[in-house]
Tab-separated table of C-alpha atoms and ligand atoms in Angstrom:
chain	number	residue	atom	x	y	z
A	1	MET	CA	-0.073	0.063	0.042
A	2	PRO	CA	1.410	3.521	-0.816
A	3	HIS	CA	2.333	5.829	2.085
A	4	GLY	CA	2.831	9.346	2.742
A	5	ARG	CA	2.720	11.739	-0.157
A	6	ALA	CA	1.779	9.298	-2.397
A	7	LEU	CA	-1.825	9.405	-1.152
A	8	THR	CA	-1.927	13.044	-2.419
A	9	SER	CA	-1.352	11.678	-5.888
A	10	PRO	CA	-4.717	11.952	-8.058
A	11	SER	CA	-3.819	8.894	-10.086
A	12	ILE	CA	-3.050	7.008	-6.907
A	13	VAL	CA	-6.136	7.890	-5.242
A	14	ALA	CA	-8.192	6.854	-8.365
A	15	ARG	CA	-6.344	3.499	-8.361
A	16	ILE	CA	-7.047	2.884	-4.749
A	17	MET	CA	-10.695	3.573	-5.033
A	18	ARG	CA	-10.996	1.593	-8.254
A	19	GLU	CA	-9.114	-1.564	-6.935
A	20	ASN	CA	-11.246	-1.684	-3.792
A	21	GLY	CA	-14.602	-1.167	-5.862
A	22	LEU	CA	-15.259	2.294	-4.073
A	23	SER	CA	-16.732	5.567	-5.293
A	24	PHE	CA	-16.695	8.976	-3.687
A	25	ARG	CA	-19.812	9.309	-1.843
A	26	ARG	CA	-21.031	12.985	-2.128
A	27	SER	CA	-23.611	12.134	0.795
A	28	LEU	CA	-20.759	11.628	3.164
A	29	GLY	CA	-18.912	14.661	1.875
A	30	GLN	CA	-16.195	12.634	0.444
A	31	ASN	CA	-13.656	15.286	-1.206
A	32	PHE	CA	-10.241	13.670	-0.721
A	33	LEU	CA	-6.993	15.924	-0.403
A	34	VAL	CA	-4.750	15.646	-3.267
A	35	ASP	CA	-2.426	18.407	-2.524
A	36	ALA	CA	0.879	17.637	-0.604
A	37	ASN	CA	1.238	21.404	-0.099
A	38	ILE	CA	-1.983	21.832	1.646
A	39	VAL	CA	-1.365	18.622	3.824
A	40	ASP	CA	2.058	20.208	5.014
A	41	LYS	CA	0.177	23.053	5.815
A	42	ILE	CA	-2.349	21.403	7.867
A	43	ALA	CA	0.563	19.407	9.686
A	44	SER	CA	2.303	22.776	10.365
A	45	ALA	CA	-0.814	24.481	11.567
A	46	ALA	CA	-1.243	21.546	14.300
A	47	ASP	CA	2.419	22.528	15.526
A	48	LEU	CA	2.770	19.141	17.183
A	49	GLU	CA	5.159	17.963	19.694
A	50	PRO	CA	6.280	14.439	19.742
A	51	ASP	CA	4.432	13.417	22.907
A	52	GLU	CA	1.110	15.014	21.785
A	53	CYS	CA	-1.727	13.189	20.637
A	54	VAL	CA	-4.321	13.801	17.638
A	55	MET	CA	-7.702	12.735	16.797
A	56	GLU	CA	-8.852	12.987	13.074
A	57	ILE	CA	-12.495	13.287	12.285
A	58	GLY	CA	-13.115	11.851	8.714
A	59	SER	CA	-9.811	10.141	7.759
A	60	GLY	CA	-10.995	8.735	4.223
A	61	ILE	CA	-8.279	6.731	2.959
A	62	GLY	CA	-5.771	8.244	5.211
A	63	THR	CA	-4.035	11.261	3.371
A	64	LEU	CA	-3.726	13.194	6.429
A	65	THR	CA	-3.373	10.387	8.948
A	66	VAL	CA	-0.066	9.117	7.308
A	67	ALA	CA	1.205	12.588	7.083
A	68	ILE	CA	0.621	13.497	10.692
A	69	ALA	CA	0.718	10.272	12.687
A	70	PRO	CA	4.592	10.330	12.287
A	71	LEU	CA	4.619	13.590	14.073
A	72	CYS	CA	2.826	12.644	17.213
A	73	ALA	CA	2.737	10.016	19.872
A	74	ARG	CA	-0.993	8.626	19.384
A	75	PHE	CA	-3.391	9.111	16.467
A	76	LEU	CA	-7.033	8.289	16.508
A	77	ALA	CA	-8.436	8.120	12.957
A	78	VAL	CA	-12.355	8.378	13.054
A	79	GLU	CA	-14.365	7.402	9.987
A	80	ILE	CA	-17.850	6.536	9.458
A	81	ASP	CA	-17.705	4.694	5.966
A	82	ARG	CA	-17.373	0.901	6.636
A	83	ASN	CA	-16.018	0.555	3.035
A	84	LEU	CA	-13.176	2.858	3.485
A	85	VAL	CA	-12.113	1.588	6.963
A	86	PRO	CA	-10.179	-1.381	5.660
A	87	VAL	CA	-8.488	0.916	3.121
A	88	LEU	CA	-7.554	3.611	5.806
A	89	GLY	CA	-6.388	0.708	8.106
A	90	ALA	CA	-4.059	-0.729	5.391
A	91	ASN	CA	-2.666	2.571	4.497
A	92	ALA	CA	-2.004	3.434	7.973
A	93	SER	CA	-0.690	-0.189	8.934
A	94	GLY	CA	2.936	0.854	9.000
A	95	PHE	CA	2.278	3.370	12.028
A	96	GLU	CA	1.822	1.608	15.268
A	97	ASN	CA	0.552	4.770	16.882
A	98	VAL	CA	-2.535	4.813	14.917
A	99	SER	CA	-6.062	3.457	15.973
A	100	VAL	CA	-8.824	3.589	13.461
A	101	ILE	CA	-12.340	4.004	14.892
A	102	GLN	CA	-15.321	3.147	12.723
A	103	GLY	CA	-17.983	5.605	14.024
A	104	ASP	CA	-20.126	8.593	13.405
A	105	ALA	CA	-18.569	11.790	14.779
A	106	MET	CA	-22.262	13.107	15.660
A	107	LYS	CA	-22.529	10.107	18.129
A	108	LEU	CA	-19.121	9.044	19.380
A	109	ASP	CA	-18.224	9.928	22.998
A	110	PHE	CA	-15.554	12.254	22.489
A	111	ARG	CA	-15.078	13.223	26.149
A	112	GLY	CA	-14.839	9.624	27.144
A	113	MET	CA	-12.445	8.722	24.047
A	114	LEU	CA	-9.947	11.640	25.096
A	115	ALA	CA	-10.327	11.323	28.809
A	116	GLY	CA	-6.981	11.262	30.684
A	117	GLY	CA	-5.044	12.705	27.810
A	118	CYS	CA	-3.110	10.454	25.574
A	119	ASP	CA	-0.375	9.570	28.146
A	120	SER	CA	-1.696	9.197	31.602
A	121	SER	CA	1.594	9.636	33.376
A	122	ARG	CA	1.939	13.234	31.498
A	123	PRO	CA	-1.728	13.946	30.700
A	124	ARG	CA	-2.018	16.825	27.858
A	125	PRO	CA	-4.964	17.868	26.101
A	126	TRP	CA	-5.472	16.611	22.401
A	127	LYS	CA	-5.324	18.276	19.133
A	128	VAL	CA	-8.020	17.686	16.638
A	129	VAL	CA	-7.170	17.638	12.892
A	130	SER	CA	-9.893	17.272	10.332
A	131	ASN	CA	-10.638	17.898	6.628
A	132	LEU	CA	-14.327	17.970	7.727
A	133	PRO	CA	-17.269	16.427	5.723
A	134	TYR	CA	-18.924	19.796	4.586
A	135	TYR	CA	-22.462	18.679	5.109
A	136	LEU	CA	-21.929	18.388	8.809
A	137	THR	CA	-19.323	21.236	9.399
A	138	SER	CA	-21.235	23.203	11.925
A	139	PRO	CA	-22.757	20.307	14.034
A	140	ILE	CA	-19.335	18.586	14.339
A	141	VAL	CA	-17.540	21.963	15.335
A	142	THR	CA	-20.495	22.531	17.756
A	143	ARG	CA	-20.128	19.096	19.299
A	144	LEU	CA	-16.198	19.381	19.544
A	145	LEU	CA	-16.732	22.755	21.446
A	146	PHE	CA	-19.317	21.695	23.788
A	147	CYS	CA	-18.477	17.873	24.432
A	148	GLY	CA	-16.117	18.612	27.458
A	149	ALA	CA	-13.366	16.647	25.739
A	150	ALA	CA	-9.732	17.835	26.813
A	151	ILE	CA	-8.692	19.537	23.476
A	152	SER	CA	-6.266	22.432	22.986
A	153	ARG	CA	-6.170	23.021	19.274
A	154	MET	CA	-8.302	22.210	16.340
A	155	VAL	CA	-7.037	22.398	12.705
A	156	LEU	CA	-10.123	22.203	10.488
A	157	MET	CA	-10.583	22.311	6.567
A	158	VAL	CA	-13.999	24.183	6.207
A	159	GLN	CA	-15.885	25.922	3.609
A	160	ARG	CA	-14.599	29.583	3.148
A	161	GLU	CA	-18.029	30.868	4.232
A	162	VAL	CA	-18.095	28.804	7.472
A	163	ALA	CA	-14.502	30.162	8.073
A	164	LEU	CA	-15.784	33.597	7.767
A	165	ARG	CA	-18.710	32.885	10.229
A	166	MET	CA	-16.281	31.506	12.725
A	167	ILE	CA	-14.285	34.739	13.055
A	168	ALA	CA	-17.218	37.177	12.097
A	169	THR	CA	-17.455	40.407	14.108
A	170	PRO	CA	-20.786	42.029	15.520
A	171	GLY	CA	-23.019	43.641	13.049
A	172	SER	CA	-21.489	41.799	10.013
A	173	ASP	CA	-23.694	39.749	7.844
A	174	GLU	CA	-21.771	36.532	8.738
A	175	TYR	CA	-22.026	37.086	12.535
A	176	GLY	CA	-24.532	34.625	14.109
A	177	ALA	CA	-24.959	32.237	17.027
A	178	PHE	CA	-22.242	30.095	15.700
A	179	SER	CA	-19.674	32.849	15.438
A	180	VAL	CA	-20.431	33.397	19.292
A	181	ALA	CA	-20.080	29.876	20.051
A	182	CYS	CA	-16.737	29.588	18.327
A	183	GLN	CA	-15.290	32.632	19.606
A	184	TYR	CA	-16.686	32.027	23.212
A	185	LYS	CA	-14.843	28.617	23.586
A	186	THR	CA	-11.739	29.220	21.118
A	187	ARG	CA	-9.585	31.879	19.403
A	188	PRO	CA	-10.242	31.150	15.652
A	189	SER	CA	-8.160	32.254	12.781
A	190	ILE	CA	-8.021	31.777	9.071
A	191	PHE	CA	-4.553	29.945	8.441
A	192	SER	CA	-4.812	29.623	4.826
A	193	PRO	CA	-7.159	29.823	1.763
A	194	VAL	CA	-7.411	26.449	-0.035
A	195	PRO	CA	-8.401	26.156	-3.968
A	196	ARG	CA	-11.224	23.627	-4.987
A	197	THR	CA	-8.509	21.888	-6.978
A	198	ALA	CA	-6.739	20.694	-3.825
A	199	PHE	CA	-9.525	17.944	-3.556
A	200	MET	CA	-10.829	14.981	-5.487
A	201	PRO	CA	-13.327	15.465	-6.602
A	202	ALA	CA	-13.322	19.164	-6.524
A	203	PRO	CA	-16.103	20.681	-4.341
A	204	ASP	CA	-18.353	23.446	-5.677
A	205	VAL	CA	-17.238	25.721	-2.985
A	206	ASP	CA	-13.763	27.301	-1.814
A	207	SER	CA	-12.094	26.266	1.362
A	208	SER	CA	-9.935	27.602	4.297
A	209	ILE	CA	-7.567	25.968	6.827
A	210	VAL	CA	-9.037	27.371	10.277
A	211	VAL	CA	-7.068	27.278	13.430
A	212	MET	CA	-8.956	27.298	16.672
A	213	ASP	CA	-7.297	27.398	19.878
A	214	VAL	CA	-9.423	26.493	22.876
A	215	ARG	CA	-9.525	28.887	25.670
A	216	GLU	CA	-8.712	27.357	29.125
A	217	VAL	CA	-11.212	29.727	30.537
A	218	PRO	CA	-13.626	31.860	28.481
A	219	GLU	CA	-12.563	35.568	28.106
A	220	TYR	CA	-16.234	36.511	29.503
A	221	PRO	CA	-17.177	33.619	31.728
A	222	VAL	CA	-20.890	33.042	32.776
A	223	PRO	CA	-22.243	30.883	35.518
A	224	ASP	CA	-24.657	29.192	33.159
A	225	GLU	CA	-23.543	28.594	29.579
A	226	ASP	CA	-26.895	27.045	28.729
A	227	LEU	CA	-28.563	30.245	29.615
A	228	LEU	CA	-26.089	32.192	27.525
A	229	PHE	CA	-26.627	30.192	24.308
A	230	ARG	CA	-30.402	30.185	25.042
A	231	ILE	CA	-30.076	34.234	24.806
A	232	VAL	CA	-27.646	34.062	21.824
A	233	ARG	CA	-30.126	31.747	19.839
A	234	GLU	CA	-33.257	33.931	20.459
A	235	ALA	CA	-31.296	37.120	19.607
A	236	PHE	CA	-30.321	35.808	16.307
A	237	ASN	CA	-33.633	33.918	15.595
A	238	TYR	CA	-34.968	37.532	15.482
A	239	ARG	CA	-31.782	39.128	14.340
A	240	ARG	CA	-33.469	42.171	12.760
A	241	LYS	CA	-35.465	42.974	15.959
A	242	THR	CA	-34.380	44.841	18.936
A	243	ILE	CA	-32.856	42.573	21.566
A	244	SER	CA	-35.640	43.604	24.059
A	245	SER	CA	-38.311	42.336	21.614
A	246	ALA	CA	-36.193	39.404	20.492
A	247	LEU	CA	-35.945	38.260	24.307
A	248	LYS	CA	-39.323	38.974	25.552
A	249	HIS	CA	-40.673	36.067	23.670
A	250	SER	CA	-38.784	33.519	25.523
A	251	PHE	CA	-38.040	35.483	28.807
A	252	GLY	CA	-41.172	37.735	29.186
A	253	ARG	CA	-41.481	41.364	28.868
A	254	GLU	CA	-40.959	42.485	32.425
A	255	ARG	CA	-38.040	40.257	33.128
A	256	THR	CA	-36.342	41.090	29.852
A	257	SER	CA	-36.656	45.132	30.458
A	258	ILE	CA	-34.943	44.640	33.979
A	259	ALA	CA	-32.317	42.184	32.666
A	260	VAL	CA	-31.118	44.228	29.443
A	261	ALA	CA	-31.228	47.486	31.548
A	262	SER	CA	-29.213	46.075	34.265
A	263	ALA	CA	-26.641	44.478	31.742
A	264	GLY	CA	-25.988	48.138	30.625
A	265	VAL	CA	-27.291	47.020	27.042
A	266	ASP	CA	-29.321	49.602	24.887
A	267	PRO	CA	-32.819	47.891	24.583
A	268	GLY	CA	-33.035	49.409	21.104
A	269	ARG	CA	-30.080	47.600	19.878
A	270	ARG	CA	-30.416	44.724	17.481
A	271	GLY	CA	-29.142	41.551	18.907
A	272	GLU	CA	-26.882	41.013	15.840
A	273	THR	CA	-24.829	43.957	16.907
A	274	LEU	CA	-24.003	42.624	20.533
A	275	SER	CA	-20.581	41.626	21.388
A	276	ILE	CA	-19.755	38.208	23.207
A	277	ALA	CA	-19.096	40.687	26.332
A	278	GLU	CA	-22.560	42.090	26.189
A	279	PHE	CA	-24.072	38.410	25.737
A	280	ALA	CA	-22.314	37.409	28.794
A	281	ALA	CA	-23.456	40.495	30.751
A	282	LEU	CA	-26.981	39.771	29.580
A	283	SER	CA	-26.773	36.172	30.667
A	284	ARG	CA	-25.523	37.188	34.089
A	285	SER	CA	-28.484	39.674	34.480
A	286	PHE	CA	-31.020	36.987	33.332
A	287	GLY	CA	-29.380	34.583	35.795
A	288	MET	CA	-30.010	37.028	38.860
A	289	GLU	CA	-33.512	37.505	37.541
A	290	PHE	CA	-34.163	33.816	37.465
A	291	ALA	CA	-32.740	33.511	40.990
A	292	LYS	CA	-35.326	35.797	42.233
A	293	ALA	CA	-38.334	33.970	40.768
A	294	PRO	CA	-38.792	30.907	38.402
A	295	PRO	CA	-38.759	31.779	34.768
A	296	GLU	CA	-42.048	33.074	33.200
A	297	CYS	CA	-43.618	30.429	30.932
B	1	SAM	N1	-9.187	13.194	5.717
B	1	SAM	C1	-9.649	12.769	4.318
B	1	SAM	C2	-8.753	13.611	3.326
B	1	SAM	O1	-8.492	14.755	3.819
B	1	SAM	O2	-8.640	13.274	2.094
B	1	SAM	C3	-11.218	12.704	3.933
B	1	SAM	C4	-11.687	14.046	4.113
B	1	SAM	S1	-13.387	13.912	3.410
B	1	SAM	C5	-13.654	15.727	3.110
B	1	SAM	C6	-14.350	13.813	4.875
B	1	SAM	C7	-14.635	12.290	5.143
B	1	SAM	O3	-15.472	12.301	6.598
B	1	SAM	C8	-15.116	11.182	4.431
B	1	SAM	O4	-14.077	10.216	4.498
B	1	SAM	C9	-16.383	10.840	5.026
B	1	SAM	O5	-16.717	9.572	4.825
B	1	SAM	C10	-16.059	11.043	6.502
B	1	SAM	N2	-17.355	11.402	7.238
B	1	SAM	C11	-18.365	11.801	6.850
B	1	SAM	N3	-19.404	11.914	7.728
B	1	SAM	C12	-18.817	11.438	8.814
B	1	SAM	C13	-19.155	11.329	10.246
B	1	SAM	N4	-20.693	11.551	10.456
B	1	SAM	N5	-18.489	10.753	11.136
B	1	SAM	C14	-17.049	10.415	10.704
B	1	SAM	N6	-16.737	10.649	9.593
B	1	SAM	C15	-17.505	11.202	8.575
């Protein structure tokens, strides 16, 4: 089986697929990397020490797996497609530190899988590397952000539009609940643009490599994250309305007006213009209001 950079050769990828009776499954977002420079960029963005551990989501035939496994202590390769798993296993067979896990990234217990770090004598958080299946980008990223697993950095290939949503600032068209979640939990940045030609088959969209450094503590911590994200969702569900009228649907008129005032937020502002600091202030104010009496139904 070919190793290393051979897996970025379009003709070798085509041959592997043909010889194993496989076809690219669009429904599973199977656009494999066939650009060695982009593979190198992802590896360099991961900035790995030899004693670190990596989980890859959606390993495909193992192109990133075989490039990154030699750079770290342990590598978990997660792939949903049962037909690809034997090919992935064969391509990664030269690497004793690689474990292949057949499973659905929307169902696996990441927290349990990554518990204790990769070396129980010297626990360190994991890094996640993934050329994500684009049909599931936001749900998988959201799961990774909120699953409670010990992760220090994520290096993710995403559609360019999603990358722009991750780093969006208040008031911009791209700013939404997903931006707040990404920036509350991590420091996201765009590492590199990626052309369509880097993939086989080429997708219909441009891509970006995004680096997300997970915050050990949020910049604006709140006592109740569920409440914070309930407020954020409501604000963006009614993004063209003022924050007071967006929140009164869920929290009641009187409580909303007291909480918005005590958070120091202008009630006439649109929710889509609020910063994370302001959402956090609102969440703390609503928390205090709820402590006084049960929420209105
Ligand atoms: N890592 C390979 C590469 O860069 O060439 C493949 C990346 S491809 C964009 C996405 C991979 O994710 C596919 O192999 C696909 O089968 C897999 N996948 C799709 N949905 C998945 C899910 N829910 N859980 C785990 N893997 C999934």
